[in-house]
CSV table of C-alpha atoms in Angstrom, one decimal:
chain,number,residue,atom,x,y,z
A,1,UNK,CA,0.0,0.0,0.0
A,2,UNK,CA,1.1,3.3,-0.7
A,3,UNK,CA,1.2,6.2,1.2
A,4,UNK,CA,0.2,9.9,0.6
A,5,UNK,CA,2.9,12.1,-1.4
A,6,UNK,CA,4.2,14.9,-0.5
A,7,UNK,CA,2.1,17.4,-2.1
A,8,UNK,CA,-1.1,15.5,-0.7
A,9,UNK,CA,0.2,15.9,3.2
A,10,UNK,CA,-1.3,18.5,5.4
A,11,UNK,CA,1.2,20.7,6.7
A,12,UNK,CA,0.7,20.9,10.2
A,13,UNK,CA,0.3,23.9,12.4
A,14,UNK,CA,2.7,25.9,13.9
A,15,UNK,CA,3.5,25.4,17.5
A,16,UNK,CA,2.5,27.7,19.6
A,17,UNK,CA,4.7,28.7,23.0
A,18,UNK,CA,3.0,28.8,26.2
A,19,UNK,CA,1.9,31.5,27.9
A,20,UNK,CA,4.5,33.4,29.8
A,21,UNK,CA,3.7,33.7,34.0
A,22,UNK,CA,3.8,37.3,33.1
A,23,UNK,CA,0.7,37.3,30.8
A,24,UNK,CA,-1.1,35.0,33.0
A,25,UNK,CA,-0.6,37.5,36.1
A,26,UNK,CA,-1.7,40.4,33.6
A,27,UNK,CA,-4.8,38.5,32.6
A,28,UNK,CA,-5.9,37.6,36.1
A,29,UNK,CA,-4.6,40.7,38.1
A,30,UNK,CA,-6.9,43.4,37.9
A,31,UNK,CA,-5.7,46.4,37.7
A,32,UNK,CA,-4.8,48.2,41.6
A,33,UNK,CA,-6.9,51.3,42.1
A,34,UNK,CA,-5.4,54.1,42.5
A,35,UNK,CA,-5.4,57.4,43.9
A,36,UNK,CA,-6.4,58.6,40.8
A,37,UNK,CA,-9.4,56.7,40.6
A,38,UNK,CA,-10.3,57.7,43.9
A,39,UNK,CA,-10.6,61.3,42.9
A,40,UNK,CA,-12.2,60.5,39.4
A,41,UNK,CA,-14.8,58.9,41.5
A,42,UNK,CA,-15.0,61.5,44.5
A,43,UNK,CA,-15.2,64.3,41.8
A,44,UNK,CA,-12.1,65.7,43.9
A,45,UNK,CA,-8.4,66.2,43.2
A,46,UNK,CA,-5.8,63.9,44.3
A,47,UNK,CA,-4.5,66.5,46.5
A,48,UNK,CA,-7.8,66.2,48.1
A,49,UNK,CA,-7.5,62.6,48.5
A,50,UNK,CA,-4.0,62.7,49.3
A,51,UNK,CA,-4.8,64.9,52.6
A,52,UNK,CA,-7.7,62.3,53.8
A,53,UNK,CA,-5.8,59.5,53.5
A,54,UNK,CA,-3.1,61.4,55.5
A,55,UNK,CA,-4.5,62.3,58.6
A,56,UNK,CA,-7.7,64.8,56.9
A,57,UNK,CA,-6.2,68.2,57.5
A,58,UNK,CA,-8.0,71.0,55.4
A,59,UNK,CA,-10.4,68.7,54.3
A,60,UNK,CA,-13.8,69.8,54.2
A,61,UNK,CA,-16.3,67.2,56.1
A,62,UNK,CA,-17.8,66.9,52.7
A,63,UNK,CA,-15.1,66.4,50.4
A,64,UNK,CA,-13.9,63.9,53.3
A,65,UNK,CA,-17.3,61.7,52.8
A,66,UNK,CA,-16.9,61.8,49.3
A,67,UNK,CA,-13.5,60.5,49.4
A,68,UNK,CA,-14.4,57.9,51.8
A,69,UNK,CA,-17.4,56.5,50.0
A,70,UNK,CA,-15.1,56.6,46.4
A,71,UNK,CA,-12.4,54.5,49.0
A,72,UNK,CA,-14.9,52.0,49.6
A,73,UNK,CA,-16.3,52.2,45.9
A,74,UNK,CA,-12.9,51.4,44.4
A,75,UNK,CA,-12.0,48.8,46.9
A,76,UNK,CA,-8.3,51.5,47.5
A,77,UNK,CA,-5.6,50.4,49.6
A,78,UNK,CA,-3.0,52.9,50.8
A,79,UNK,CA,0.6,51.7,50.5
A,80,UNK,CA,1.4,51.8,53.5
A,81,UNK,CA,5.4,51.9,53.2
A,82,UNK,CA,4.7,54.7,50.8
A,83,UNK,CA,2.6,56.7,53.0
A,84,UNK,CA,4.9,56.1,56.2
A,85,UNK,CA,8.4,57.9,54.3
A,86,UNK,CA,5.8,61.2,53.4
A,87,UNK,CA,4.6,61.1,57.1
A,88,UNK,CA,6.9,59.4,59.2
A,89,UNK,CA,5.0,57.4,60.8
A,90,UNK,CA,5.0,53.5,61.1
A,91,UNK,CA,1.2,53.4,61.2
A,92,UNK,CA,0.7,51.1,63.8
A,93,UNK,CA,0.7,51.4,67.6
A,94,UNK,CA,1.8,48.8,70.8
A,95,UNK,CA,0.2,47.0,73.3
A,96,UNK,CA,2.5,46.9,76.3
A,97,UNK,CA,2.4,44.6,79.2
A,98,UNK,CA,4.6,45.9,82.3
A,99,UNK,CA,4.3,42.4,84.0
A,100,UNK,CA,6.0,38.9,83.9
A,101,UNK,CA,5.3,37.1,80.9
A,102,UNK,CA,3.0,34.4,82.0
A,103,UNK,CA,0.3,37.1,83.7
A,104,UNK,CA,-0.9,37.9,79.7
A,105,UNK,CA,-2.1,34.2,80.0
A,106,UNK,CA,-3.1,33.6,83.5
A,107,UNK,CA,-4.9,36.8,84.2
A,108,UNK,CA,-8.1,37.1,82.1
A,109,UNK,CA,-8.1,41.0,82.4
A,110,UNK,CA,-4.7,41.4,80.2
A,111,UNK,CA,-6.3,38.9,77.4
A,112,UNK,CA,-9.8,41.1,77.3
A,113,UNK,CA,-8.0,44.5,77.1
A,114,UNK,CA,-5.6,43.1,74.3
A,115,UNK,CA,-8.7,41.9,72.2
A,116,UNK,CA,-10.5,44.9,72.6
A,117,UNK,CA,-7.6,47.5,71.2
A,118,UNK,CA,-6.9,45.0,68.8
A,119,UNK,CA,-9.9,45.1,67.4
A,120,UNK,CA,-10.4,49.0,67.8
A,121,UNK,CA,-6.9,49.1,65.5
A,122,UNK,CA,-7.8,47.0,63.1
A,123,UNK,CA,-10.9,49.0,62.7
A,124,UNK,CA,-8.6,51.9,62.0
A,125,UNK,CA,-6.4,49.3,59.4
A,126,UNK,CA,-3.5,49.6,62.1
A,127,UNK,CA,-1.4,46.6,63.0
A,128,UNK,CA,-1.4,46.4,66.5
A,129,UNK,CA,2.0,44.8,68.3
A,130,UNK,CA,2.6,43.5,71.5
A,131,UNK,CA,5.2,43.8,73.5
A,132,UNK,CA,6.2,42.7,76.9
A,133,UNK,CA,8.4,44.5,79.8
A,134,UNK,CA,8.3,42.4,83.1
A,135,UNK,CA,11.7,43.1,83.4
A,136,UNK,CA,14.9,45.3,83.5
A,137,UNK,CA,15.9,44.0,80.4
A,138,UNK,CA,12.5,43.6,78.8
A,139,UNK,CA,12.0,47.4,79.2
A,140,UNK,CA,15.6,47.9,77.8
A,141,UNK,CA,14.8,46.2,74.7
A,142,UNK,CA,11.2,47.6,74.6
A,143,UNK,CA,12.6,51.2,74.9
A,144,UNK,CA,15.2,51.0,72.2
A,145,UNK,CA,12.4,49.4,70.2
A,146,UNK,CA,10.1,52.3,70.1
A,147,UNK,CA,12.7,55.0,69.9
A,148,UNK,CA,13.3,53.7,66.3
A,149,UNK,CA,10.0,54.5,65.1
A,150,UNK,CA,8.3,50.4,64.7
A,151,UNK,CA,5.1,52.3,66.7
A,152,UNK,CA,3.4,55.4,66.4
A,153,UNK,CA,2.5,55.3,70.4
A,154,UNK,CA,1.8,52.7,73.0
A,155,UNK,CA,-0.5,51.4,75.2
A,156,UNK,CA,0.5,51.2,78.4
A,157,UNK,CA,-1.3,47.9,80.6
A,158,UNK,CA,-0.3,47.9,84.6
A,159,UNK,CA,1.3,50.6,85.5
A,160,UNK,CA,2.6,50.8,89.3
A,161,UNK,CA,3.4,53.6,90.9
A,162,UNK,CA,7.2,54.5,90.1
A,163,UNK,CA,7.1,52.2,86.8
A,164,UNK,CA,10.1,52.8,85.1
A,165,UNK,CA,8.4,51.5,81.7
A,166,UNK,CA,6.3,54.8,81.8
A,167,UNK,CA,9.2,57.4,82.8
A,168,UNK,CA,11.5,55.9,79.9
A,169,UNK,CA,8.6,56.5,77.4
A,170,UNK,CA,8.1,60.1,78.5
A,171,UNK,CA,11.6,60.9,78.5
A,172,UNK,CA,11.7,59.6,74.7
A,173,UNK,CA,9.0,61.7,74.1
A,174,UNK,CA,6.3,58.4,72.6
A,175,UNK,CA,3.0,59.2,72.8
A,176,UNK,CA,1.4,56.7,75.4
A,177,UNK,CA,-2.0,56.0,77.2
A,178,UNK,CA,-2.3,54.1,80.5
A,179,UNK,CA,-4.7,52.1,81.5
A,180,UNK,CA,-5.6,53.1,84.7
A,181,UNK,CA,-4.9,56.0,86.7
A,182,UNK,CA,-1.0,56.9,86.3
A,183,UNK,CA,0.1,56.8,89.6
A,184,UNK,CA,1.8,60.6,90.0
A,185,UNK,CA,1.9,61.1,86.5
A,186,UNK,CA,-2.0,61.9,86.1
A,187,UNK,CA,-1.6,65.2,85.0
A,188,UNK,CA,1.4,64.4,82.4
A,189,UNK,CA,-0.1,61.2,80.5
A,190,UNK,CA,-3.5,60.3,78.7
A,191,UNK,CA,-5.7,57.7,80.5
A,192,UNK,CA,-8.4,55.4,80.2
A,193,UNK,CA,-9.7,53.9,83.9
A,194,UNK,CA,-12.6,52.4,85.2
A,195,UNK,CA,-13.9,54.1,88.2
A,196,UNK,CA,-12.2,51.9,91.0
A,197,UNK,CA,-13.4,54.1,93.9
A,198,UNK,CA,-17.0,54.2,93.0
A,199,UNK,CA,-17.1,50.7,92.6
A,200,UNK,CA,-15.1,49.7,95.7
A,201,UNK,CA,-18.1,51.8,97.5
A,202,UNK,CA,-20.8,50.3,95.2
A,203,UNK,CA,-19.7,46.8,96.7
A,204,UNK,CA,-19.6,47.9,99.7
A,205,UNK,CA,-22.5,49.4,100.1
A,206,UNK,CA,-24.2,46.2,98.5
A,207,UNK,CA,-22.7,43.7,101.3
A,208,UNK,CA,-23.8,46.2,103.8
A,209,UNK,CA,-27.4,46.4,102.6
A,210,UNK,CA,-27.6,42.8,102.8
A,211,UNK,CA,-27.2,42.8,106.3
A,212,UNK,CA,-23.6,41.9,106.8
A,213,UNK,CA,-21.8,43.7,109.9
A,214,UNK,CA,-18.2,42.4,109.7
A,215,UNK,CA,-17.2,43.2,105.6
A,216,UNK,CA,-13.1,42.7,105.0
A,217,UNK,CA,-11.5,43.2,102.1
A,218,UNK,CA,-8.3,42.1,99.9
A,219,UNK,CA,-6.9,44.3,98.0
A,220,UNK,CA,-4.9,44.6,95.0
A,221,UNK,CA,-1.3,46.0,95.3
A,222,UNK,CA,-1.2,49.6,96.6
A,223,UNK,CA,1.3,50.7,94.4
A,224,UNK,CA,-1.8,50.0,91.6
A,225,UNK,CA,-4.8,52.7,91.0
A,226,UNK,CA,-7.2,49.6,91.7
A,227,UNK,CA,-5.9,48.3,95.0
A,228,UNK,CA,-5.5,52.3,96.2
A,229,UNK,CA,-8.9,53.1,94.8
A,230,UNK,CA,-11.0,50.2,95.5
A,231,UNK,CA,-9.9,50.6,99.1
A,232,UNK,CA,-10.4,53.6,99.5
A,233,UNK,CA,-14.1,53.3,98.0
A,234,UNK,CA,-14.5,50.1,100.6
A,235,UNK,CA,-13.2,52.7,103.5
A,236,UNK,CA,-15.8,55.5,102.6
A,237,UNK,CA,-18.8,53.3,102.2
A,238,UNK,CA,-18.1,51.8,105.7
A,239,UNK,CA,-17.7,55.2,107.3
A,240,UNK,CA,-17.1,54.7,110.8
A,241,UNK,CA,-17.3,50.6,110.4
A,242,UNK,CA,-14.2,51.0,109.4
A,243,UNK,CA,-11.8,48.6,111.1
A,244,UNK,CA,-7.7,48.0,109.5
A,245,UNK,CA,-7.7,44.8,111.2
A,246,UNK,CA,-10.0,43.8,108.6
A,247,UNK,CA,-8.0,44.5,105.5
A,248,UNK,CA,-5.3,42.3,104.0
A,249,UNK,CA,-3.3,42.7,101.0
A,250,UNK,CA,-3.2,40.6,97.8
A,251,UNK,CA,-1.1,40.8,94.5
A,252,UNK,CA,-4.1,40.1,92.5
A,253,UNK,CA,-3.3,36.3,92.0
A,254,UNK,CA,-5.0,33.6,93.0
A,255,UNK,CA,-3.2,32.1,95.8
A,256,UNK,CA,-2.9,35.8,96.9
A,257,UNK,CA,-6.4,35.5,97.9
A,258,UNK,CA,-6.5,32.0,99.0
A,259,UNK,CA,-3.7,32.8,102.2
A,260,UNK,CA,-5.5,36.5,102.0
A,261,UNK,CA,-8.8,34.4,103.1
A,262,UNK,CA,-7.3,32.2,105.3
A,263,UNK,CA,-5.5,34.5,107.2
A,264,UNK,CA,-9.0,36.6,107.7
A,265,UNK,CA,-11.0,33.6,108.6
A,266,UNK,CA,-8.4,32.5,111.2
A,267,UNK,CA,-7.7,35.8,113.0
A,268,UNK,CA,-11.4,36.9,112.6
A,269,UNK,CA,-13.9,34.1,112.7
A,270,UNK,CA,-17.2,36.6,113.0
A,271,UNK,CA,-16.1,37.9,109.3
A,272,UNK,CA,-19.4,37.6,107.2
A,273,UNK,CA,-18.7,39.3,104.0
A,274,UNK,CA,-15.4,39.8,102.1
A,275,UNK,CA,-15.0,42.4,99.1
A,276,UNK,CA,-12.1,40.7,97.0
A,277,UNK,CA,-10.3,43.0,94.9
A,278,UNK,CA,-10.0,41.0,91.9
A,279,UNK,CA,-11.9,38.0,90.9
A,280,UNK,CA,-9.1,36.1,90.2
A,281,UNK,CA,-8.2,36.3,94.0
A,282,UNK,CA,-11.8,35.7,94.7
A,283,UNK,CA,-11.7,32.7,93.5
A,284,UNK,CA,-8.8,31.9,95.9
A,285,UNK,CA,-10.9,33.2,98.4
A,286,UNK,CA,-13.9,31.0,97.8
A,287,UNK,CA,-11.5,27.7,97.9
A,288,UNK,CA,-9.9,29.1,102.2
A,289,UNK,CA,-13.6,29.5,102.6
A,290,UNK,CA,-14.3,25.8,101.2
A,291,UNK,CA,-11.6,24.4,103.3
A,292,UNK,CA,-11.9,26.4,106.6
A,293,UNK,CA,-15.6,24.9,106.3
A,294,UNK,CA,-17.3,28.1,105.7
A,295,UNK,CA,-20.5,28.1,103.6
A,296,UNK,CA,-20.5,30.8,100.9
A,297,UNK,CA,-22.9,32.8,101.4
A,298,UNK,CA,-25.0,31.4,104.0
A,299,UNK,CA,-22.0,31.9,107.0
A,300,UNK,CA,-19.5,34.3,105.0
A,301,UNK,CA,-20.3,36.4,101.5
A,302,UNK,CA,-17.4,36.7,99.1
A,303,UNK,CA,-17.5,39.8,96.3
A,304,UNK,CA,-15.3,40.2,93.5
A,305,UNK,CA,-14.0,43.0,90.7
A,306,UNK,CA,-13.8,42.6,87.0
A,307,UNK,CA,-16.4,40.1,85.3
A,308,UNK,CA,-13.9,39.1,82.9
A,309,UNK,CA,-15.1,35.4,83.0
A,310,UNK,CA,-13.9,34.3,85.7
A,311,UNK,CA,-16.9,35.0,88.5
A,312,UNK,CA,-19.4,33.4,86.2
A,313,UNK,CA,-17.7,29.6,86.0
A,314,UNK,CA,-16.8,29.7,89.7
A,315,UNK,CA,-19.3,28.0,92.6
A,316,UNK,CA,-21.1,29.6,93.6
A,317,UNK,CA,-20.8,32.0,91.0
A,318,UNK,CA,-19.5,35.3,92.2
A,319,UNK,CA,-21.0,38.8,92.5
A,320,UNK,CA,-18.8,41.2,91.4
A,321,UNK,CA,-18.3,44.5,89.8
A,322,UNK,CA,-18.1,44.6,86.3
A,323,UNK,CA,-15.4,46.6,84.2
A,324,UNK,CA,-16.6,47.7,80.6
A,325,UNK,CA,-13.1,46.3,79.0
A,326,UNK,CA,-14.4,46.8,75.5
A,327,UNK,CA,-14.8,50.3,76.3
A,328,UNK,CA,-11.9,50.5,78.3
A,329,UNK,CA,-9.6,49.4,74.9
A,330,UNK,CA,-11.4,51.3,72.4
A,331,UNK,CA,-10.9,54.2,74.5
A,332,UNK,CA,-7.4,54.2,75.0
A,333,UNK,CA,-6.8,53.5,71.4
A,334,UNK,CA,-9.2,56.6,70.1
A,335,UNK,CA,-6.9,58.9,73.1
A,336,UNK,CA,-3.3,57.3,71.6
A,337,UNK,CA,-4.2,58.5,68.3
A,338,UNK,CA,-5.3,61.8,69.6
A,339,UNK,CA,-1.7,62.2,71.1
A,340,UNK,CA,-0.2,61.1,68.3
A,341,UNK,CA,-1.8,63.9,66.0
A,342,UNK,CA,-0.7,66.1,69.2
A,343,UNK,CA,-3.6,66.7,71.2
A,344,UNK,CA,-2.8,67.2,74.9
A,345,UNK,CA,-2.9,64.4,77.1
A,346,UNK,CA,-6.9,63.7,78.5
A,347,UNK,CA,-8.7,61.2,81.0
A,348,UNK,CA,-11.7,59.1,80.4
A,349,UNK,CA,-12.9,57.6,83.6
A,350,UNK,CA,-15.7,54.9,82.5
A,351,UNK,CA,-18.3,53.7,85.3
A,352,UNK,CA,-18.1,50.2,86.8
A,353,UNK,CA,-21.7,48.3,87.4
A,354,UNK,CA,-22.8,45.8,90.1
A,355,UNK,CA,-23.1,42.3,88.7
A,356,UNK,CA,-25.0,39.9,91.4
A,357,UNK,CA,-24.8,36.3,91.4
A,358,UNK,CA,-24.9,34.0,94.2
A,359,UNK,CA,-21.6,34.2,96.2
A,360,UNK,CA,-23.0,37.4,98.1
């Protein structure tokens, strides 16, 4: 059998190269919006836009919701490298622990306030890093860290009286807010607190108006706004009551308030209430109470300070007063970035509210 000839054969087509990676990113990457197209959109100028995205100086509130809704329109990210060499600024801020390491996961109060201006960052699309200075050479590292510009401002969570931590940041000049009352630095640094000394008194007064005569207390540290505070509401509301033999001190932490407890029960066996400064510590308290064969709160009432998840799992589950931690982080954030635009320094005191449960 013969086959075809020459002249009778189809040629065949020409082989055709692959697409290049480059050509397949160009057909599948939409184009980036731009500033440009944020104006075309806005009917502004990119001057105008430029200025928003920057901070909004001498932009009118109009022009600024135009821009805004054409941001949102376009689906526009800033660069933010860009944007940080025209403003230098790093465009994010810090979450500072001044504790040991271990309290960010042992203490639920640390964990709540870290979620909260977290969140309230992100809102503002700003990274938000943490950073830990429980030590002298924590807060060396953390000093040198901030002086070169990686934050725009810091947080500042537990600060004691005489903190180091917060002097250093002054002297550097970094905008910072504390949480809590600044203990003799009130009137040079921004701060966001929940108001410890009415709620030491509300607690008080609620033991007191359930018909308990011999109230003690555990406080926090007194070098903290909370254990000064919430003492001193405990030592109003009792008035003339008042009796120092009835007040032991606590570090906040659990076995704190265990010995704290103990120590009351043993030296003071007609106690009938105890206002515990923390509910962590409370629920030390509830366990001396346990073992020194004291019914909670048929023969002794036990009160806490916080609600931050703790007093709800424990047994009985605890009254307490409640701290609006949400608030409390959104706050400090919205007062960093105040500071950092170069507002003076301001306070926000945020009220506390009576949570009752069966402990007391």
């Amino acid at each position: 059998m013969e086959g075809p000839t020459t002249g009778d054969a189809e040629a065949p087509a020409p082989a055709q190269a692959p697409p290049s990676s480059t050509a397949r990113r160009a057909r599948k990457t939409p184009k980036r919006p731009t500033i440009r197209d944020v104006a075309a959109v806005a009917g502004v100028s990119r001057g105008t836009v430029s200025r928003v995205i920057n901070g909004g100086h001498w932009v009118s509130p109009e022009a600024r919701t135009a821009v805004d809704a054409a941001i949102k329109r376009t689906g526009y990210r800033a660069n933010e490298h860009a944007r940080s060499l025209v403003t230098g600024r790093s465009n994010s801020i810090a979450f500072l622990l001044t504790e040991p390491q271990h309290l960010l996961f042992e203490d639920p109060n640390f964990s709540l306030l870290l979620r909260g201006a977290t969140q309230a960052a992100a809102a503002r699309e700003m990274p938000m890093v943490l950073l830990v200075a429980g030590t002298a050479e924590e807060r060396r590292r953390v000093a040198h860290y901030v002086e070169a510009g990686h934050v725009d401002g810091v947080l500042l969570i537990s600060s004691h009286a005489g903190n180091p931590m917060l002097a250093e940041l002054l002297d550097l000049g970094i905008p910072t807010v504390a949480c809590g009352v600044p203990l003799g630095y009130e009137d040079k640094v921004a701060y966001v607190a929940a108001d410890d000394l009415s709620g030491g008194r509300a607690m008080t007064k609620h033991l007191m108006a359930s018909g308990r005569r011999r109230i003690a207390t555990i406080t926090g540290p007194l070098d903290t706004p909370g254990g000064v505070l919430r003492l001193q509401g405990y030592r109003e509301a009792l008035g003339e009551r008042f009796d120092e033999g009835l007040v032991v001190h606590g570090d906040y932490s659990r076995e704190s308030g265990r010995l704290g407890m103990a120590r009351l029960l043993a030296e003071h066996p007609d106690v009938d209430a105890v206002f515990v400064h923390s509910d962590l510590m409370a629920a030390g308290a509830l366990t001396a109470a346990q073992t020194a064969g004291r019914t909670v709160p048929d023969d002794v009432a036990v009160a806490g300070f916080d609600d931050n998840g703790v007093a709800a799992q424990l047994h009985p589950a605890l009254t307490t007063m409640r701290q609006p931690y949400e608030r409390i982080s959104a706050e400090m954030v919205r007062l960093l970035l105040r500071v950092v635009e170069g507002e003076e320094p301001s306070a926000v005191t945020l009220p506390t509210s009576l949570v009752v449960r069966d402990s007391a």
